[in-house]
Tab-separated table of C-alpha atoms in Angstrom:
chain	number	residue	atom	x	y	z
A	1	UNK	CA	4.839	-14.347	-25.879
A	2	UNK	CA	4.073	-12.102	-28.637
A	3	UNK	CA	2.440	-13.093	-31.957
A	4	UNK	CA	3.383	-11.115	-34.926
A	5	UNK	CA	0.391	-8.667	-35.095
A	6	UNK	CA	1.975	-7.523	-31.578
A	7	UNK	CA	5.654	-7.101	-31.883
A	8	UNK	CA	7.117	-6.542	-28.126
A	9	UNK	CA	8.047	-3.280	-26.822
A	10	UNK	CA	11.772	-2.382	-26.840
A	11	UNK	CA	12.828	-2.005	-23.467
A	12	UNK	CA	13.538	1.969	-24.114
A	13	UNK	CA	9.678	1.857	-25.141
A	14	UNK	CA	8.698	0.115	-22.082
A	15	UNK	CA	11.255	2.499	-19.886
A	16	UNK	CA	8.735	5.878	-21.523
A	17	UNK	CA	5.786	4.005	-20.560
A	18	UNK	CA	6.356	3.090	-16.965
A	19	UNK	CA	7.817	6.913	-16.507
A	20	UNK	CA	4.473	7.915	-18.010
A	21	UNK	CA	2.456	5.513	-15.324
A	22	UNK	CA	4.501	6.313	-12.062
A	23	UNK	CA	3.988	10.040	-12.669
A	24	UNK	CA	0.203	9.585	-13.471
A	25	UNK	CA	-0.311	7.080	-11.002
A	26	UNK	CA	-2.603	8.981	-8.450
A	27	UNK	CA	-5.871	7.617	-6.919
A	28	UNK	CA	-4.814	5.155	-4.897
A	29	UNK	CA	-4.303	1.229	-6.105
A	30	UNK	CA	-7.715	1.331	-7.862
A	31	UNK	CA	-6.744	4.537	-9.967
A	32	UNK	CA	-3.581	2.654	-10.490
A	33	UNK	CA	-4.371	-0.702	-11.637
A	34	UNK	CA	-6.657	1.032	-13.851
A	35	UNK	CA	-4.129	3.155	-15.514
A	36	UNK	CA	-2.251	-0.084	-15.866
A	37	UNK	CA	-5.070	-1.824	-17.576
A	38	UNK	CA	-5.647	1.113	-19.766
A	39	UNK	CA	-1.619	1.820	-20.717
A	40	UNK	CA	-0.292	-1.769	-21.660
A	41	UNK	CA	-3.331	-4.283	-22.305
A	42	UNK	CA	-6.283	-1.327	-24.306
A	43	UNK	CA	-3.933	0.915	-25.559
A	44	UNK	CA	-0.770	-1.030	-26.474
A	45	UNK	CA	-1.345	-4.524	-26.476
A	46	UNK	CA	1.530	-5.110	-24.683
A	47	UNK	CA	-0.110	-8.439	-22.510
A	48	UNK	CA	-3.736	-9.787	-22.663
A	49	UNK	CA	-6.187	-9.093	-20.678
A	50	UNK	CA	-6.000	-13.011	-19.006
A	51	UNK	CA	-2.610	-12.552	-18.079
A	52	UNK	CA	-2.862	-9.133	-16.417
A	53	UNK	CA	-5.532	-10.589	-14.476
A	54	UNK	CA	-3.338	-13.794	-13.628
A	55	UNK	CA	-0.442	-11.030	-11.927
A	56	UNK	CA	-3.135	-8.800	-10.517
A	57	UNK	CA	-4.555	-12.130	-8.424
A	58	UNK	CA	-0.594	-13.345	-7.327
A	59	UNK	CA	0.178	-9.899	-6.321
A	60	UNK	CA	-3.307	-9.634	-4.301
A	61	UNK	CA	-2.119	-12.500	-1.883
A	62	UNK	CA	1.745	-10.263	-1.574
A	63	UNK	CA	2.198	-8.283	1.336
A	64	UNK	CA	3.057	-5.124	0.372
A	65	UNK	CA	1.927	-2.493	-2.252
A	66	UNK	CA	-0.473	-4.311	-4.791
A	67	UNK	CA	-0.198	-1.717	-7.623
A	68	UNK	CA	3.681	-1.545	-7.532
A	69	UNK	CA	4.138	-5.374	-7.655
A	70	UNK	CA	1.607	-5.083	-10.697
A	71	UNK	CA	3.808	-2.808	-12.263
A	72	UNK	CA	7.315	-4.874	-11.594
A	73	UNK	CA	5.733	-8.154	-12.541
A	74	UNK	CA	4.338	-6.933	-15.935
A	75	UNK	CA	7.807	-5.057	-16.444
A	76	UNK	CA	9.297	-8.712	-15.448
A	77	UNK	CA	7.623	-10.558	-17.792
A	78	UNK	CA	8.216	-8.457	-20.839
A	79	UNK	CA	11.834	-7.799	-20.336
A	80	UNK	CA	13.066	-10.201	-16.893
A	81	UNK	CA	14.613	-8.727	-14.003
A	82	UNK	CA	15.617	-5.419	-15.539
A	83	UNK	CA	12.419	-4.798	-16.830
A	84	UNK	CA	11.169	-5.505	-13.370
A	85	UNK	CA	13.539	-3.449	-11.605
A	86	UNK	CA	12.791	-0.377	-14.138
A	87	UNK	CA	9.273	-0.981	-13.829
A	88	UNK	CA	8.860	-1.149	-9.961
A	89	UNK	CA	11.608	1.399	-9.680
A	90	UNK	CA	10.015	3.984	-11.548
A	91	UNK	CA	6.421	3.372	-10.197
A	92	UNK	CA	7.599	4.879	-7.173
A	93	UNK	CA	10.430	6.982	-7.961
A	94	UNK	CA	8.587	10.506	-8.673
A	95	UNK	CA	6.519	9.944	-5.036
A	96	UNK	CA	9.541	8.874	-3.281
A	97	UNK	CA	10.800	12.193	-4.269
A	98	UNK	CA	7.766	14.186	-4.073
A	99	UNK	CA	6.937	12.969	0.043
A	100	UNK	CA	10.678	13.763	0.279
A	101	UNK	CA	9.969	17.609	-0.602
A	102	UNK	CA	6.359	17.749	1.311
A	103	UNK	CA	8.229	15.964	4.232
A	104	UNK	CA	10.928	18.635	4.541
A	105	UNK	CA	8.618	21.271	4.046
A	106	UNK	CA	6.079	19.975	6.743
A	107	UNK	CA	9.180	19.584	9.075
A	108	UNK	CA	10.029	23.253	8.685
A	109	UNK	CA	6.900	24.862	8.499
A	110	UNK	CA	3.768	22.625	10.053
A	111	UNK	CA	3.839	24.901	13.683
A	112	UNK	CA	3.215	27.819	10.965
A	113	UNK	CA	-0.217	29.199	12.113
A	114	UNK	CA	-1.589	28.777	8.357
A	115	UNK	CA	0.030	25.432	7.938
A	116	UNK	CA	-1.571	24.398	11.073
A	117	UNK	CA	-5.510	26.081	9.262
A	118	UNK	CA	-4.325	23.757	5.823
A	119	UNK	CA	-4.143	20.445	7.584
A	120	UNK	CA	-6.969	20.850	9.882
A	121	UNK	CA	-9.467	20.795	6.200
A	122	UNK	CA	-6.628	18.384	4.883
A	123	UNK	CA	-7.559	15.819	8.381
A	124	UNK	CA	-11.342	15.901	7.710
A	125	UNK	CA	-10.810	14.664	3.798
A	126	UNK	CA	-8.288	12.478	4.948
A	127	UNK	CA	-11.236	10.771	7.592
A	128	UNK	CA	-13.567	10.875	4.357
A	129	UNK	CA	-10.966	9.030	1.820
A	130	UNK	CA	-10.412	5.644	4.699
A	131	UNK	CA	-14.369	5.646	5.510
A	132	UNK	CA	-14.783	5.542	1.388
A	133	UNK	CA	-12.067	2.774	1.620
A	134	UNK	CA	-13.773	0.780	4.425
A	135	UNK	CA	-17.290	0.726	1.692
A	136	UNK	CA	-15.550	0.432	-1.577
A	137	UNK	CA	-13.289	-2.715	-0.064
A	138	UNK	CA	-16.534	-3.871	1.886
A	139	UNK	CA	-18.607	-4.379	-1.233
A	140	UNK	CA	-16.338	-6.537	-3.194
A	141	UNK	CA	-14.786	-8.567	-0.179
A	142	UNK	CA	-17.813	-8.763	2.010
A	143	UNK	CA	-20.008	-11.610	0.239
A	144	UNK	CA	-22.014	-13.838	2.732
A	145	UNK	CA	-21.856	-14.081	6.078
A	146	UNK	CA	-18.425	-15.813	6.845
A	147	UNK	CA	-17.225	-12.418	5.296
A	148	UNK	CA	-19.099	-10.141	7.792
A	149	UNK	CA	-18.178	-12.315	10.751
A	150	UNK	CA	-14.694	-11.995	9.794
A	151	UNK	CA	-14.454	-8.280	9.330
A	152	UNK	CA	-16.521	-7.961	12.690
A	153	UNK	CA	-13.818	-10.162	14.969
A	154	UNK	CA	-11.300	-8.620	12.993
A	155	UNK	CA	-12.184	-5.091	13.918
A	156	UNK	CA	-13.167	-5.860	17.941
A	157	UNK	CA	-9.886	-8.105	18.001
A	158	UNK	CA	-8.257	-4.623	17.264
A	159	UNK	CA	-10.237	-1.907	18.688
A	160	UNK	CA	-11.267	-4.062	21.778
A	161	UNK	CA	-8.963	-6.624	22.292
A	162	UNK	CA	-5.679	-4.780	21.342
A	163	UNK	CA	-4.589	-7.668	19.363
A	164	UNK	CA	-1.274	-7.121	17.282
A	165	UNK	CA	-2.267	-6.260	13.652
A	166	UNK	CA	0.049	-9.225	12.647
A	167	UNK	CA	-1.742	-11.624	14.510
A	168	UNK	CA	-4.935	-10.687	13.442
A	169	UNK	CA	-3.538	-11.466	9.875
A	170	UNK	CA	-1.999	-14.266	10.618
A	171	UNK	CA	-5.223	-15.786	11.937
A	172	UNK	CA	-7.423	-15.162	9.540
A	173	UNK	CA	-5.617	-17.180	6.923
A	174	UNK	CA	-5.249	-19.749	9.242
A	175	UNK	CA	-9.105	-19.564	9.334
A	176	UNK	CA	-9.755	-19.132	5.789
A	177	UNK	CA	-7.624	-22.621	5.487
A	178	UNK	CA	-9.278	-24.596	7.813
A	179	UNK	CA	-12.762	-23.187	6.574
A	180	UNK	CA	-12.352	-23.516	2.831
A	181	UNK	CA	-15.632	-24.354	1.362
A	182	UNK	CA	-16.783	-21.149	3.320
A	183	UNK	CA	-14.338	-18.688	1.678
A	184	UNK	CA	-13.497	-20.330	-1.441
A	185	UNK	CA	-16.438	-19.363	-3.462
A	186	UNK	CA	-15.670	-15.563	-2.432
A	187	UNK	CA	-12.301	-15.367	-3.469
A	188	UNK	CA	-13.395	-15.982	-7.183
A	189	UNK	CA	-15.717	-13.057	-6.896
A	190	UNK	CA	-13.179	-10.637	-5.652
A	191	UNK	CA	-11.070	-10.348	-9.166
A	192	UNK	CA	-12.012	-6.564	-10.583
A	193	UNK	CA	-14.143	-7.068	-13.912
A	194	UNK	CA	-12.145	-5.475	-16.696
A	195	UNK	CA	-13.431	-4.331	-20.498
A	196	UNK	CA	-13.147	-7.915	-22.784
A	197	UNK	CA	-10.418	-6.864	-25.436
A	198	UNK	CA	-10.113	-8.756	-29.256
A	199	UNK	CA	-10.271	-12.522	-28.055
A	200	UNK	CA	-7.848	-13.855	-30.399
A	201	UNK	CA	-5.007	-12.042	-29.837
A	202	UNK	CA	-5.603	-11.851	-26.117
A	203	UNK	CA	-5.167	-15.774	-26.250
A	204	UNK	CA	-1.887	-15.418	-28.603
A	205	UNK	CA	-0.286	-12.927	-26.119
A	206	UNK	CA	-2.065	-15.489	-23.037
A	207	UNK	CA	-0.288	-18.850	-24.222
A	208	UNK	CA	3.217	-18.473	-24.603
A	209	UNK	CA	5.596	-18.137	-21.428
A	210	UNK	CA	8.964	-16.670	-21.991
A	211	UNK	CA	12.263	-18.427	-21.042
A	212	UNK	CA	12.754	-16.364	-17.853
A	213	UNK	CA	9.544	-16.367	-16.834
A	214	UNK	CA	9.291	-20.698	-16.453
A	215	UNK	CA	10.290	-22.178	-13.169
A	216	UNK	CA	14.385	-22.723	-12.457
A	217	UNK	CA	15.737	-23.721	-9.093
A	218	UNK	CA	19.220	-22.304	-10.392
A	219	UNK	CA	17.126	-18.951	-10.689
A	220	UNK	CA	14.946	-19.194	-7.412
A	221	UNK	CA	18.503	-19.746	-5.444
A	222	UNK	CA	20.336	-16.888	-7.473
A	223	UNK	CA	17.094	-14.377	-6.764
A	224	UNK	CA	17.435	-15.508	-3.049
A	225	UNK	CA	21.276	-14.721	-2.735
A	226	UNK	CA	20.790	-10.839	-4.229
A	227	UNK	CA	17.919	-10.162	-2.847
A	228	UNK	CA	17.657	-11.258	0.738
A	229	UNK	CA	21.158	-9.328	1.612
A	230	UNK	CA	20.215	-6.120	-0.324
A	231	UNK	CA	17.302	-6.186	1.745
A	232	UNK	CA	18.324	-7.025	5.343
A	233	UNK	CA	21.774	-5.855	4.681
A	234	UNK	CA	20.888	-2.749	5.952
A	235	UNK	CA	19.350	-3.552	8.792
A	236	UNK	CA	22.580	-6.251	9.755
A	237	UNK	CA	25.060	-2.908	9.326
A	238	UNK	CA	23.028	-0.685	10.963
A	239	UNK	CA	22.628	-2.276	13.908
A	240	UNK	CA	26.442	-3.497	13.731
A	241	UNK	CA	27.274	0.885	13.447
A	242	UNK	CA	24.734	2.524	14.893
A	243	UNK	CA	23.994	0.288	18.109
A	244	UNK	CA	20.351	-2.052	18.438
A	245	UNK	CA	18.652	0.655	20.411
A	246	UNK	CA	18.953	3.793	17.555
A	247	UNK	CA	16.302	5.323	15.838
A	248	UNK	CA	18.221	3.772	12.524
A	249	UNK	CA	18.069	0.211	13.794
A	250	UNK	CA	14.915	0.392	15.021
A	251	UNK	CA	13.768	1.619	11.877
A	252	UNK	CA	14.866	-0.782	9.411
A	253	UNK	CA	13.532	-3.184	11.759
A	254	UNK	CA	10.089	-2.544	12.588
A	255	UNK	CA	9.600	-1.567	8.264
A	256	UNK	CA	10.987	-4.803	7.936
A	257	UNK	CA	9.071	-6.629	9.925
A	258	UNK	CA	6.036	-4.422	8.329
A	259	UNK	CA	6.840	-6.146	4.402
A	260	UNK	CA	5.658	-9.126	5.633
A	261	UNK	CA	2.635	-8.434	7.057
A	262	UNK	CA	1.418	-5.753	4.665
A	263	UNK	CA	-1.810	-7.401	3.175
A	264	UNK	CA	-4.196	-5.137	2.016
A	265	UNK	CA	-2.373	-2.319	1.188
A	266	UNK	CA	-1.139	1.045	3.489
A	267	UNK	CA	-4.830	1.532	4.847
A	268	UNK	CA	-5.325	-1.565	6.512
A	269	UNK	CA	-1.415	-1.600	8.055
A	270	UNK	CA	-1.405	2.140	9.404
A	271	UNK	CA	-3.400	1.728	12.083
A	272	UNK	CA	-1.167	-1.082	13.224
A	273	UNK	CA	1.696	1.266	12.687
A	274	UNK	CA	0.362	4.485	14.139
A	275	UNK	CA	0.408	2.500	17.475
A	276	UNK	CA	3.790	1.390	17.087
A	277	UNK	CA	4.844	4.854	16.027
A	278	UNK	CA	3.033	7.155	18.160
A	279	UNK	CA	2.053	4.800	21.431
A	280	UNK	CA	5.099	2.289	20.927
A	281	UNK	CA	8.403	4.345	20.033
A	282	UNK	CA	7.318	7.675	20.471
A	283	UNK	CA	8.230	8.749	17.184
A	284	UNK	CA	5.620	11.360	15.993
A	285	UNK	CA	2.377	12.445	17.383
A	286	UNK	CA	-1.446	11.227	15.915
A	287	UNK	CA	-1.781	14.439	14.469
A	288	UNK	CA	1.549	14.224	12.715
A	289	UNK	CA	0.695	10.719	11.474
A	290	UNK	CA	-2.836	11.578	10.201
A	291	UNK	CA	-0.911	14.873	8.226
A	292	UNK	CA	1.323	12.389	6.568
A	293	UNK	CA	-1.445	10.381	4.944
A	294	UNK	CA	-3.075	13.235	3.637
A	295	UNK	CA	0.220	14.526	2.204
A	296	UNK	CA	0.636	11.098	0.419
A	297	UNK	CA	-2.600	11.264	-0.965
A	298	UNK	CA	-1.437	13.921	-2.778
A	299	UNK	CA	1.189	12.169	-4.459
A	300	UNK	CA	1.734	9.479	-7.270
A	301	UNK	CA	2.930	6.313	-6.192
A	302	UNK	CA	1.589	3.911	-3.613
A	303	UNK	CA	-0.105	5.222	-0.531
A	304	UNK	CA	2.342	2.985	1.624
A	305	UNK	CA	4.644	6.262	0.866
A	306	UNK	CA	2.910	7.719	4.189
A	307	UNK	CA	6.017	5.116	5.889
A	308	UNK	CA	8.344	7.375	3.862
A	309	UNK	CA	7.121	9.820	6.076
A	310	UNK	CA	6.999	8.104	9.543
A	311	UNK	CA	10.579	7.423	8.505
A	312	UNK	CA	11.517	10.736	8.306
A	313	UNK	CA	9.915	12.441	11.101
A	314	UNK	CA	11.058	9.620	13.559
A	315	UNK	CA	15.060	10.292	12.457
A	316	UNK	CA	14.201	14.151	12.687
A	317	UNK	CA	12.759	13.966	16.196
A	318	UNK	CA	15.636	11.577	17.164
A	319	UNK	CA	18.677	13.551	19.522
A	320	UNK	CA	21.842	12.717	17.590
A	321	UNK	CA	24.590	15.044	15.605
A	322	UNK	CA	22.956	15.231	12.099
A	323	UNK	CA	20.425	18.237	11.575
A	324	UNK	CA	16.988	17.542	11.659
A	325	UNK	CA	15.889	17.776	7.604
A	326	UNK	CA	19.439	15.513	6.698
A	327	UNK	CA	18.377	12.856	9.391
A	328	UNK	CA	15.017	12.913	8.312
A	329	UNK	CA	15.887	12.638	4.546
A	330	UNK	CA	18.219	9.039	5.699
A	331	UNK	CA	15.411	8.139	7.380
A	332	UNK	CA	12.832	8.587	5.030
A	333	UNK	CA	15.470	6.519	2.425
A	334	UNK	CA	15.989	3.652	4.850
A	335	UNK	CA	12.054	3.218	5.112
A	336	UNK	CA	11.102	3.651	1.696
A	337	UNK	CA	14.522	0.821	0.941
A	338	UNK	CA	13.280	-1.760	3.449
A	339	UNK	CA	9.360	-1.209	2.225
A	340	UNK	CA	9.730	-1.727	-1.272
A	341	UNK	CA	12.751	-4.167	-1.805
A	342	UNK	CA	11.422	-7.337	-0.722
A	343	UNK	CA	8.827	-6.472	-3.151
A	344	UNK	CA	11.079	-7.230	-5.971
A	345	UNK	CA	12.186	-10.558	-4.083
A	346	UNK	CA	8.763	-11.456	-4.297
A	347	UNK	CA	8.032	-10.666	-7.676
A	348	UNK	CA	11.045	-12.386	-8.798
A	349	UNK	CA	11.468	-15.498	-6.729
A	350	UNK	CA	7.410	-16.384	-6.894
A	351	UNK	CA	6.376	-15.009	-10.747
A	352	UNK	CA	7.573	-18.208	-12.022
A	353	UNK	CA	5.331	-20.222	-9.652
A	354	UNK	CA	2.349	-17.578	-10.281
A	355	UNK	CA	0.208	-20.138	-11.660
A	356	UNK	CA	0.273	-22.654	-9.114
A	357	UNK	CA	-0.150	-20.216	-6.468
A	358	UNK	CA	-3.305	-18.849	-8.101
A	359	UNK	CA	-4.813	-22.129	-8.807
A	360	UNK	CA	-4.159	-23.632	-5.181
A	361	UNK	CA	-7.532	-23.537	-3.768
A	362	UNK	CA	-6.493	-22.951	0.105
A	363	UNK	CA	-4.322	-19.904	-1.210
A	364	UNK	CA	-7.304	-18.050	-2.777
A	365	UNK	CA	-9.767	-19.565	0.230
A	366	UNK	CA	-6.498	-17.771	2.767
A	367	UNK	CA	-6.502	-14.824	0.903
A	368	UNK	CA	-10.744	-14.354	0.347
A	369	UNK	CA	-10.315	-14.565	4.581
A	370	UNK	CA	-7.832	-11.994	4.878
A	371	UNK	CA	-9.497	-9.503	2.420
A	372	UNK	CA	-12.431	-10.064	5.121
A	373	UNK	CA	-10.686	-9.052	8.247
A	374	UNK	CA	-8.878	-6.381	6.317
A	375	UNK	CA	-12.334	-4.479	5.796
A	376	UNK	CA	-12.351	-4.885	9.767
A	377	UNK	CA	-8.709	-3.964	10.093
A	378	UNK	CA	-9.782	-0.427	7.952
A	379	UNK	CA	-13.012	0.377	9.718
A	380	UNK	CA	-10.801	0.048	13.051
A	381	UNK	CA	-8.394	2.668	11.354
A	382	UNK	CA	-11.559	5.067	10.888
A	383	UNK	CA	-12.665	4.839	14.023
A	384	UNK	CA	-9.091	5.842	15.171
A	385	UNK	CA	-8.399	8.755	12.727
A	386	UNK	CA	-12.173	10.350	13.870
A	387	UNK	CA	-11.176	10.499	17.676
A	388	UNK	CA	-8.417	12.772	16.695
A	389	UNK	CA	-9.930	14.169	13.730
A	390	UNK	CA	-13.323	15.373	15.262
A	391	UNK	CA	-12.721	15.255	18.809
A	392	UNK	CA	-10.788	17.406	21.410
A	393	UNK	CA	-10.174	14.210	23.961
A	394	UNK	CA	-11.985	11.248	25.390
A	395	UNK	CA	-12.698	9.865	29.005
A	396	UNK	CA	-13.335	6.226	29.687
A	397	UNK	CA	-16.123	4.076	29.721
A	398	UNK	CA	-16.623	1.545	31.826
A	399	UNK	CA	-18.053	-2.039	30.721
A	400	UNK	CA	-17.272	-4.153	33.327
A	401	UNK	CA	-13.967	-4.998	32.891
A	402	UNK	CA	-13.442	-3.202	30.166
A	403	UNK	CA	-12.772	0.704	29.456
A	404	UNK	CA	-13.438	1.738	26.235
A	405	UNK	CA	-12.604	5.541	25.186
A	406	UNK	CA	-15.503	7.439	24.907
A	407	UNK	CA	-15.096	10.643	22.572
A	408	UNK	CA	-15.478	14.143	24.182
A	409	UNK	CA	-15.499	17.572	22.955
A	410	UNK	CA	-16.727	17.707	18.678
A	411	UNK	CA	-15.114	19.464	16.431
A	412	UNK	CA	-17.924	20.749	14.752
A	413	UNK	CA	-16.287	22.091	11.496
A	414	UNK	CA	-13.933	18.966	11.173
A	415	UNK	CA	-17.263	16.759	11.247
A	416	UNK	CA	-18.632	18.846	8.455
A	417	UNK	CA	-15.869	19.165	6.201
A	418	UNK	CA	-15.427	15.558	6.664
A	419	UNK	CA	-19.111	14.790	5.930
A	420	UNK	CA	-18.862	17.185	2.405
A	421	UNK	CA	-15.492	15.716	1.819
A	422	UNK	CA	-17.555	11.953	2.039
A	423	UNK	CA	-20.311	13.101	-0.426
A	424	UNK	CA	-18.304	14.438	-2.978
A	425	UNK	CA	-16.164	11.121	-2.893
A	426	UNK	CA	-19.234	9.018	-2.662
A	427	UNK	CA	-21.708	10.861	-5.105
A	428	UNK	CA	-19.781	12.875	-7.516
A	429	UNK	CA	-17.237	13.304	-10.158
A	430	UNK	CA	-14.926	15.262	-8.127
A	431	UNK	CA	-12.085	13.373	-7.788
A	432	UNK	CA	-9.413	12.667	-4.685
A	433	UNK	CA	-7.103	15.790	-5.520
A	434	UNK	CA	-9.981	17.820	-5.830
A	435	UNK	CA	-11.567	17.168	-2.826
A	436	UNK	CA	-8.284	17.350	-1.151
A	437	UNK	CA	-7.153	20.481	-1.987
A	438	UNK	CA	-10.722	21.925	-1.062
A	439	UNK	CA	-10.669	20.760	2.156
A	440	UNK	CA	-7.638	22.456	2.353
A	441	UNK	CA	-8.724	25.518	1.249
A	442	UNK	CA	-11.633	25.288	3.420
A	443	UNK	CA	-9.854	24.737	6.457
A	444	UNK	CA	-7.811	28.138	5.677
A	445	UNK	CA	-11.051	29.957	5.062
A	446	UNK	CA	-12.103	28.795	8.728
A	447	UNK	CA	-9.101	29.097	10.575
């Protein structure tokens, strides 16, 4: 796929460059897929700017981690599974490791009185970063009114109706099937608009497929038989060890069950999984799940890391033999293992089929409908993270037969550092890790 003015990277070149990109890869999967852009199709030349586009749109209708299937199927395509696997591997490598360290620490040390004054400005930003998310996702997704009227029943289905996150997914592709000339039109709108590089050579590095990249039924079967064990393996021994009602089986289950339903990326899923977590198994607290997004927005990788973290609290809190920072470390592993391998089974059972997919009109009309009720899904989120963020505790109200929570008691320095923390993300130059670490520092100042 390369023309001679653009020999193809070595696959010890490639291995330097996707180091470089997982440790760099902060910002969330906007900040990401930028870096990606600007690393392999401006700088390097590596594939053209149509063809980056063409993986960006299949890996927008995967569950699961956009950015990091960006990174595996590019690494795929220049150098097949290996390049793949080293790609996707070290994308989230250096956060895997880094939540594993903030993880232990916060298990050791988050009763600390100071600890307690660091999160508290750390919550607020945190409340800041998903409302940004909810108007940043909202602008592109949101265009016309089947859009809005998606987002809206999404969100009441949630906050109102208590439907399962799944289902809500679920649904709205079924909807965005049925009603195809109404979502259609939006899902060619939603493809980020990227610098134009040298036409020519974009369409020499654009027209050639390589061998392992063309459709093979022997290779679809083969990709099946390594992948599907390595991924429920786990889960199958587990449960066979361990018992179906541990913390360990119940684990691999439920982030199982979570790779397949993971559209739109960790924001719209973890409100979804905070109620499973905190409401369903018990495992951590809101205040502990809120602390565990704002630690992984402080790392590279994919913001589905905050899982990582779920993981590891949940086998920490859980009675048993092992010490609390050894169970927590296996159960931080078996997370992050049944999160991100089926995203290499997708990469490398559907890549070869990428083009059908993305020229299948119901796919993109499915997928316009879910980005829809995924704004809905993260505004529901918000709402949830500010009635723990800025409020002491709620009492109901009562709409005839319903009884909606109705927030009591403000925290009034919360609501301002989360207001400040909003404006700088909205209006200036700042940054995410900027902000971040001075909310921080201004919740020690207050405490």
């Amino acid at each position: 796929m390369f023309p001679p003015s653009a020999p193809p990277p070595t696959l010890g070149e490639a291995t330097r460059v996707w180091a470089r990109i997982g440790l760099l890869s902060f910002g969330g999967p906007a900040g990401q897929i930028a870096l990606m852009h600007r690393e392999l199709v401006e700088n390097r030349r590596w594939i053209g700017e149509a063809r980056f586009l063409h993986a960006l749109s299949y890996c927008m209708l995967l569950p699961g981690p956009e950015a990091q299937q960006l990174a595996t199927y590019v690494g795929w395509l220049l150098h097949g599974r290996r390049g793949g696997l080293i790609a996707g591997l070290l994308f989230i490598l250096p956060g895997v490791l880094v939540m594993l360290g903030l993880s232990t620490l916060y298990t050791l040390y988050h009763q600390a009185p100071l600890t307690g004054a660091l999160f508290h400005g750390l919550k607020a930003a945190v409340l800041a970063v998903v409302l940004d998310a909810v108007l940043r996702l909202g602008k592109r997704a949101l265009r016309g009114w089947p859009g809005l009227a998606m987002a809206g029943a999404a969100f009441l289905a949630l906050a109102v109706g208590h439907v399962p996150f799944p289902v809500v997914i679920l649904a709205a592709g079924l909807i965005g099937m049925a009603a195809r000339p109404a979502f259609a039109p939006a899902a060619a709108n939603t493809t980020p608009a990227t610098p134009a590089g040298d036409a020519l050579l974009d369409r020499q590095l654009d027209a050639a497929v390589p061998p392992h990249a063309q459709p093979s039924r022997r290779r679809a079967l083969s990709t099946l038989a390594l992948w599907l064990p390595l991924w429920l393996g786990p889960l199958a021994a587990l449960r066979l060890v361990t018992g179906a009602d541990s913390v360990w089986t119940h684990l691999a289950l439920f982030f199982s069950g979570m790779a397949l339903v993971t559209f739109g990326g960790a924001y719209a899923v973890l409100a979804y999984v905070a109620q499973a977590a905190v409401t369903g198994y018990g495992w951590l607290t809101p205040g502990e799940m809120i602390d565990g997004l704002g630690l992984a927005e402080t790392t590279p990788g994919p913001l589905v890391l905050v899982l990582q973290h779920v993981g590891f609290l949940a086998a920490a809190h859980a009675p048993g033999t092992l010490p609390p920072v050894l169970a927590g470390f296996l159960g931080a592993l078996l997370t992050s293992w049944v999160t991100f391998a089926p995203c290499f089974l997708w990469i490398f059972l559907g890549g070869p089929y990428v083009e059908q997919v993305r020229t299948h009109t119901t796919i993109t009309a499915a997928l316009a409908a879910i980005t829809a009720a995924v704004v809905g899904v993260i505004l529901n989120l918000a709402v949830w993270f500010g009635g723990h963020v800025l409020f002491s505790g709620s009492r109901p109200l009562h709409l005839g037969p319903l009884a909606l929570p109705l927030p009591t008691g403000l925290d009034i320095p919360a609501a301002l550092l989360a207001l400040v923390a909003f404006i700088a993300l909205r209006h200036t130059r700042l940054g995410l890790l900027p902000t971040l670490a001075a909310c921080a520092a201004a919740g020690l100042l207050l405490e």
